[in-house]
Amino acid sequence: MEQVAFYILAFLAIVSALFMITRINPVHSALWMLLTFFSVAGIFVQLDAEFIAAIQVLVYAGAILVLYLFVVILLNPKSHGFIKIPFRYALGTVVSIIIVIQVLFAVKTSNILGQKGDITDQLMAQHGNVKLFGKVLFTEYLVPFEIASILLLVAMIGAIVLAKKE
């Protein structure tokens, strides 16, 4: 039953992503993007990654989509249908996809991913994945977490300074 639900969510994510990039109206495109985000969040729930699913819904379906809609409303872009893509770009896209598939196959068949971690299913069931995620984040990865937060703060201040009218 879980496999059927996964295939339904994956099919829904792929189809809605295709509809998102092929719609002429940007608001319709945003609604298809919303469905894509919810489908991906459903896949994360099936992987027992409830925290990542919640972040997917809150950050992407909430904040990023609202930001996208504000840009669409404020700029009011006029779309005139599909953009004609030159042949060399289409050929480059096909070659890039083939190379990505080859790299993914090489990673899958080799031992490059390393060994499994020490967190078992029993430990996850006992403590919950959010608690374990927080414990690892604030012990082993505290310094990179703080550096990332400082970089985001600097970027936010920079965006405010650049957007401020003189």
Tab-separated table of C-alpha atoms in Angstrom:
chain	number	residue	atom	x	y	z
A	1	MET	CA	0.000	0.000	0.000
A	2	GLU	CA	2.872	2.369	0.795
A	3	GLN	CA	4.409	1.727	-2.591
A	4	VAL	CA	1.155	2.603	-4.350
A	5	ALA	CA	0.917	5.851	-2.376
A	6	PHE	CA	4.541	6.647	-3.256
A	7	TYR	CA	3.919	6.082	-6.968
A	8	ILE	CA	0.798	8.253	-6.845
A	9	LEU	CA	2.658	11.076	-5.059
A	10	ALA	CA	5.663	10.799	-7.380
A	11	PHE	CA	3.449	10.824	-10.475
A	12	LEU	CA	1.524	13.790	-9.082
A	13	ALA	CA	4.779	15.670	-8.348
A	14	ILE	CA	6.142	15.064	-11.854
A	15	VAL	CA	2.902	15.959	-13.637
A	16	SER	CA	2.309	19.083	-11.553
A	17	ALA	CA	5.937	20.176	-12.100
A	18	LEU	CA	5.460	19.763	-15.853
A	19	PHE	CA	2.214	21.740	-15.728
A	20	MET	CA	3.988	24.389	-13.640
A	21	ILE	CA	6.596	25.080	-16.311
A	22	THR	CA	4.201	24.875	-19.263
A	23	ARG	CA	1.461	27.261	-18.071
A	24	ILE	CA	1.235	30.696	-19.645
A	25	ASN	CA	-0.510	32.363	-16.700
A	26	PRO	CA	1.983	32.823	-13.825
A	27	VAL	CA	-0.707	32.464	-11.167
A	28	HIS	CA	-1.735	29.091	-12.576
A	29	SER	CA	1.926	28.155	-12.594
A	30	ALA	CA	2.152	29.075	-8.898
A	31	LEU	CA	-0.824	26.868	-8.070
A	32	TRP	CA	0.790	23.916	-9.846
A	33	MET	CA	3.984	24.674	-7.916
A	34	LEU	CA	1.966	24.485	-4.691
A	35	LEU	CA	0.717	21.027	-5.653
A	36	THR	CA	4.294	19.984	-6.435
A	37	PHE	CA	5.466	21.135	-2.998
A	38	PHE	CA	2.683	19.232	-1.239
A	39	SER	CA	3.429	16.089	-3.243
A	40	VAL	CA	7.096	16.245	-2.286
A	41	ALA	CA	6.096	16.796	1.358
A	42	GLY	CA	3.929	13.677	1.153
A	43	ILE	CA	6.930	11.702	-0.108
A	44	PHE	CA	8.975	12.971	2.838
A	45	VAL	CA	6.235	11.830	5.233
A	46	GLN	CA	6.423	8.363	3.705
A	47	LEU	CA	10.176	8.355	4.331
A	48	ASP	CA	9.498	9.028	8.048
A	49	ALA	CA	11.020	12.489	7.709
A	50	GLU	CA	8.163	14.460	9.241
A	51	PHE	CA	10.402	17.391	10.148
A	52	ILE	CA	11.601	17.816	6.568
A	53	ALA	CA	7.994	17.515	5.335
A	54	ALA	CA	6.882	20.239	7.741
A	55	ILE	CA	9.754	22.470	6.662
A	56	GLN	CA	8.851	21.755	3.014
A	57	VAL	CA	5.298	22.959	3.609
A	58	LEU	CA	6.182	25.926	5.824
A	59	VAL	CA	9.178	27.279	3.931
A	60	TYR	CA	8.483	26.377	0.322
A	61	ALA	CA	4.695	26.172	0.104
A	62	GLY	CA	4.339	29.026	2.564
A	63	ALA	CA	7.116	31.563	2.231
A	64	ILE	CA	8.654	30.937	-1.195
A	65	LEU	CA	5.328	30.597	-2.982
A	66	VAL	CA	3.969	33.768	-1.364
A	67	LEU	CA	7.153	35.598	-2.372
A	68	TYR	CA	6.739	34.316	-5.924
A	69	LEU	CA	3.115	35.501	-6.013
A	70	PHE	CA	4.102	38.943	-4.691
A	71	VAL	CA	6.663	39.269	-7.477
A	72	VAL	CA	4.066	38.216	-10.045
A	73	ILE	CA	1.507	40.668	-8.694
A	74	LEU	CA	3.935	43.591	-8.382
A	75	LEU	CA	5.748	43.147	-11.702
A	76	ASN	CA	2.750	41.936	-13.735
A	77	PRO	CA	4.781	40.119	-16.373
A	78	LYS	CA	3.165	39.752	-19.771
A	79	SER	CA	3.688	36.292	-21.191
A	80	HIS	CA	3.275	35.611	-24.880
A	81	GLY	CA	3.288	31.838	-24.827
A	82	PHE	CA	6.189	29.486	-25.083
A	83	ILE	CA	9.726	30.638	-25.651
A	84	LYS	CA	11.338	29.165	-28.736
A	85	ILE	CA	14.446	27.288	-27.685
A	86	PRO	CA	17.354	27.037	-30.136
A	87	PHE	CA	18.456	23.544	-31.121
A	88	ARG	CA	21.849	23.812	-29.410
A	89	TYR	CA	20.170	24.513	-26.048
A	90	ALA	CA	17.870	21.529	-26.460
A	91	LEU	CA	20.832	19.347	-27.413
A	92	GLY	CA	22.807	20.620	-24.419
A	93	THR	CA	19.886	19.810	-22.143
A	94	VAL	CA	19.629	16.245	-23.455
A	95	VAL	CA	23.389	15.697	-23.096
A	96	SER	CA	23.295	17.124	-19.550
A	97	ILE	CA	20.456	14.803	-18.568
A	98	ILE	CA	22.362	11.806	-19.936
A	99	ILE	CA	25.476	12.813	-17.965
A	100	VAL	CA	23.452	13.256	-14.746
A	101	ILE	CA	21.897	9.812	-15.205
A	102	GLN	CA	25.355	8.295	-15.708
A	103	VAL	CA	26.712	9.994	-12.589
A	104	LEU	CA	23.728	8.834	-10.525
A	105	PHE	CA	24.205	5.284	-11.796
A	106	ALA	CA	27.906	5.409	-10.933
A	107	VAL	CA	27.156	6.680	-7.420
A	108	LYS	CA	24.464	4.040	-6.917
A	109	THR	CA	26.651	1.119	-8.004
A	110	SER	CA	29.816	2.202	-6.190
A	111	ASN	CA	30.625	2.401	-2.490
A	112	ILE	CA	31.091	6.170	-2.592
A	113	LEU	CA	28.171	6.889	-0.243
A	114	GLY	CA	30.104	5.553	2.757
A	115	GLN	CA	28.895	3.513	5.669
A	116	LYS	CA	25.587	3.724	7.472
A	117	GLY	CA	25.181	5.913	10.522
A	118	ASP	CA	24.702	4.742	14.081
A	119	ILE	CA	21.062	5.818	14.415
A	120	THR	CA	18.816	2.759	14.222
A	121	ASP	CA	15.089	2.410	13.703
A	122	GLN	CA	14.628	1.564	17.373
A	123	LEU	CA	16.425	4.748	18.427
A	124	MET	CA	14.236	6.766	16.052
A	125	ALA	CA	11.076	5.167	17.424
A	126	GLN	CA	12.203	5.780	20.991
A	127	HIS	CA	13.254	9.443	20.697
A	128	GLY	CA	11.716	10.700	17.440
A	129	ASN	CA	13.573	12.028	14.440
A	130	VAL	CA	13.138	15.720	15.323
A	131	LYS	CA	14.838	15.245	18.702
A	132	LEU	CA	17.702	13.295	17.145
A	133	PHE	CA	18.030	15.886	14.371
A	134	GLY	CA	18.221	18.700	16.924
A	135	LYS	CA	20.739	16.812	19.065
A	136	VAL	CA	23.093	16.242	16.122
A	137	LEU	CA	22.578	19.772	14.779
A	138	PHE	CA	23.395	21.499	18.058
A	139	THR	CA	26.291	19.256	19.091
A	140	GLU	CA	28.291	18.042	16.090
A	141	TYR	CA	27.255	20.744	13.609
A	142	LEU	CA	26.909	23.745	15.909
A	143	VAL	CA	29.685	25.842	14.327
A	144	PRO	CA	28.514	25.374	10.691
A	145	PHE	CA	24.953	26.088	11.848
A	146	GLU	CA	26.025	29.359	13.469
A	147	ILE	CA	28.130	30.345	10.445
A	148	ALA	CA	25.127	29.744	8.168
A	149	SER	CA	22.897	31.845	10.436
A	150	ILE	CA	25.424	34.713	10.402
A	151	LEU	CA	25.681	34.527	6.596
A	152	LEU	CA	21.887	34.667	6.302
A	153	LEU	CA	21.786	37.657	8.642
A	154	VAL	CA	24.430	39.476	6.590
A	155	ALA	CA	22.522	38.674	3.380
A	156	MET	CA	19.292	39.998	4.893
A	157	ILE	CA	20.955	43.219	6.027
A	158	GLY	CA	22.568	43.598	2.593
A	159	ALA	CA	19.215	43.134	0.859
A	160	ILE	CA	17.638	45.772	3.095
A	161	VAL	CA	20.459	48.228	2.407
A	162	LEU	CA	20.249	47.626	-1.353
A	163	ALA	CA	16.458	47.945	-1.393
A	164	LYS	CA	16.450	51.106	0.713
A	165	LYS	CA	15.799	54.208	-1.374
A	166	GLU	CA	18.082	57.149	-0.838
